[in-house]
Structure formats: C-alpha cells, structure tokens
Coordinates of C-alpha atoms in Angstrom, one line a residue:
X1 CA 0.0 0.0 0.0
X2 CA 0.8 3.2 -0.9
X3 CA 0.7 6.3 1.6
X4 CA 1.5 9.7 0.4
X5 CA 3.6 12.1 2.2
X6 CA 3.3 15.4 3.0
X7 CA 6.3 17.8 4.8
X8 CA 7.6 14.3 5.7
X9 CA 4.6 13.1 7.7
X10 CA 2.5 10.0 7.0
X11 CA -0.9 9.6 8.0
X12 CA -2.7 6.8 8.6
X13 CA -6.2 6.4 9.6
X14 CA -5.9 2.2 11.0
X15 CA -9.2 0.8 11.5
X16 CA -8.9 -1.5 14.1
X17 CA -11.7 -3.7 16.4
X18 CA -11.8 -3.4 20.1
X19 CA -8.6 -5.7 21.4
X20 CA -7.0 -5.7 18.3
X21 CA -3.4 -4.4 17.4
X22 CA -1.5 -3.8 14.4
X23 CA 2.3 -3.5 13.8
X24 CA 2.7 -0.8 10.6
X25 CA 6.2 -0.6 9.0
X26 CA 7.2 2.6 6.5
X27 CA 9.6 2.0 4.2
X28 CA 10.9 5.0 2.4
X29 CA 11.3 4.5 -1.5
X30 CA 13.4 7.1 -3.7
X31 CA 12.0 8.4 -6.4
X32 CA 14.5 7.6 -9.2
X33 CA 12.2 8.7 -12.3
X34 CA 14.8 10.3 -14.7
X35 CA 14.0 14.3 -14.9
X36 CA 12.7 13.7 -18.6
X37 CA 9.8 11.4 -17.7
X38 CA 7.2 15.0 -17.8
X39 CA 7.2 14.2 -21.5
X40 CA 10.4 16.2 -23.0
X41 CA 12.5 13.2 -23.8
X42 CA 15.6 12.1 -23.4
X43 CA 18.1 15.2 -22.6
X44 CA 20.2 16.4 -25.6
X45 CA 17.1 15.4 -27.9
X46 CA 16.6 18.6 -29.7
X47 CA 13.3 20.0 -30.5
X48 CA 13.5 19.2 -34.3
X49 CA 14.2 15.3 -33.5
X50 CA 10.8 14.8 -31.7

C-alpha cells in the first residue's frame, strides 16, 4: 500500500476492532524517475528530432 507524504509526515487512519493491534512498518522509497519522464525526452534530444 501506498501512503502519500506530505512535509515528511505519514498519515494513517488504522481501523482497528476493540482488542485488536497492528504492527505498521514505512519503508521509504526514492524516487529515481529520470527528470525527462514530464514528456520532454531524453536530454540532448533537440526540438526538431521529436
């Protein structure tokens, strides 16, 4: 599952039932999407070449 961040805070909401108790683990993941993934292409890729 996926939980967005926001100023580096997590929120959950955990439903849980009377007694019950959950461990939650966060595991932060680096975004390595290369810059030019918004659609521009590959850098050096001139205008006249897309």
């Amino acid at each position: 599952m996926r939980v967005p961040v926001a100023d580096g805070r997590a929120d959950l909401d955990p439903r849980l039932d009377r007694h019950e108790v959950t461990l939650v683990g966060l595991t932060p993941v680096v975004d390595r999407t290369p810059p030019w993934r918004d659609g521009g292409g590959p850098p050096g890729l001139g205008e006249e070449s897309r």
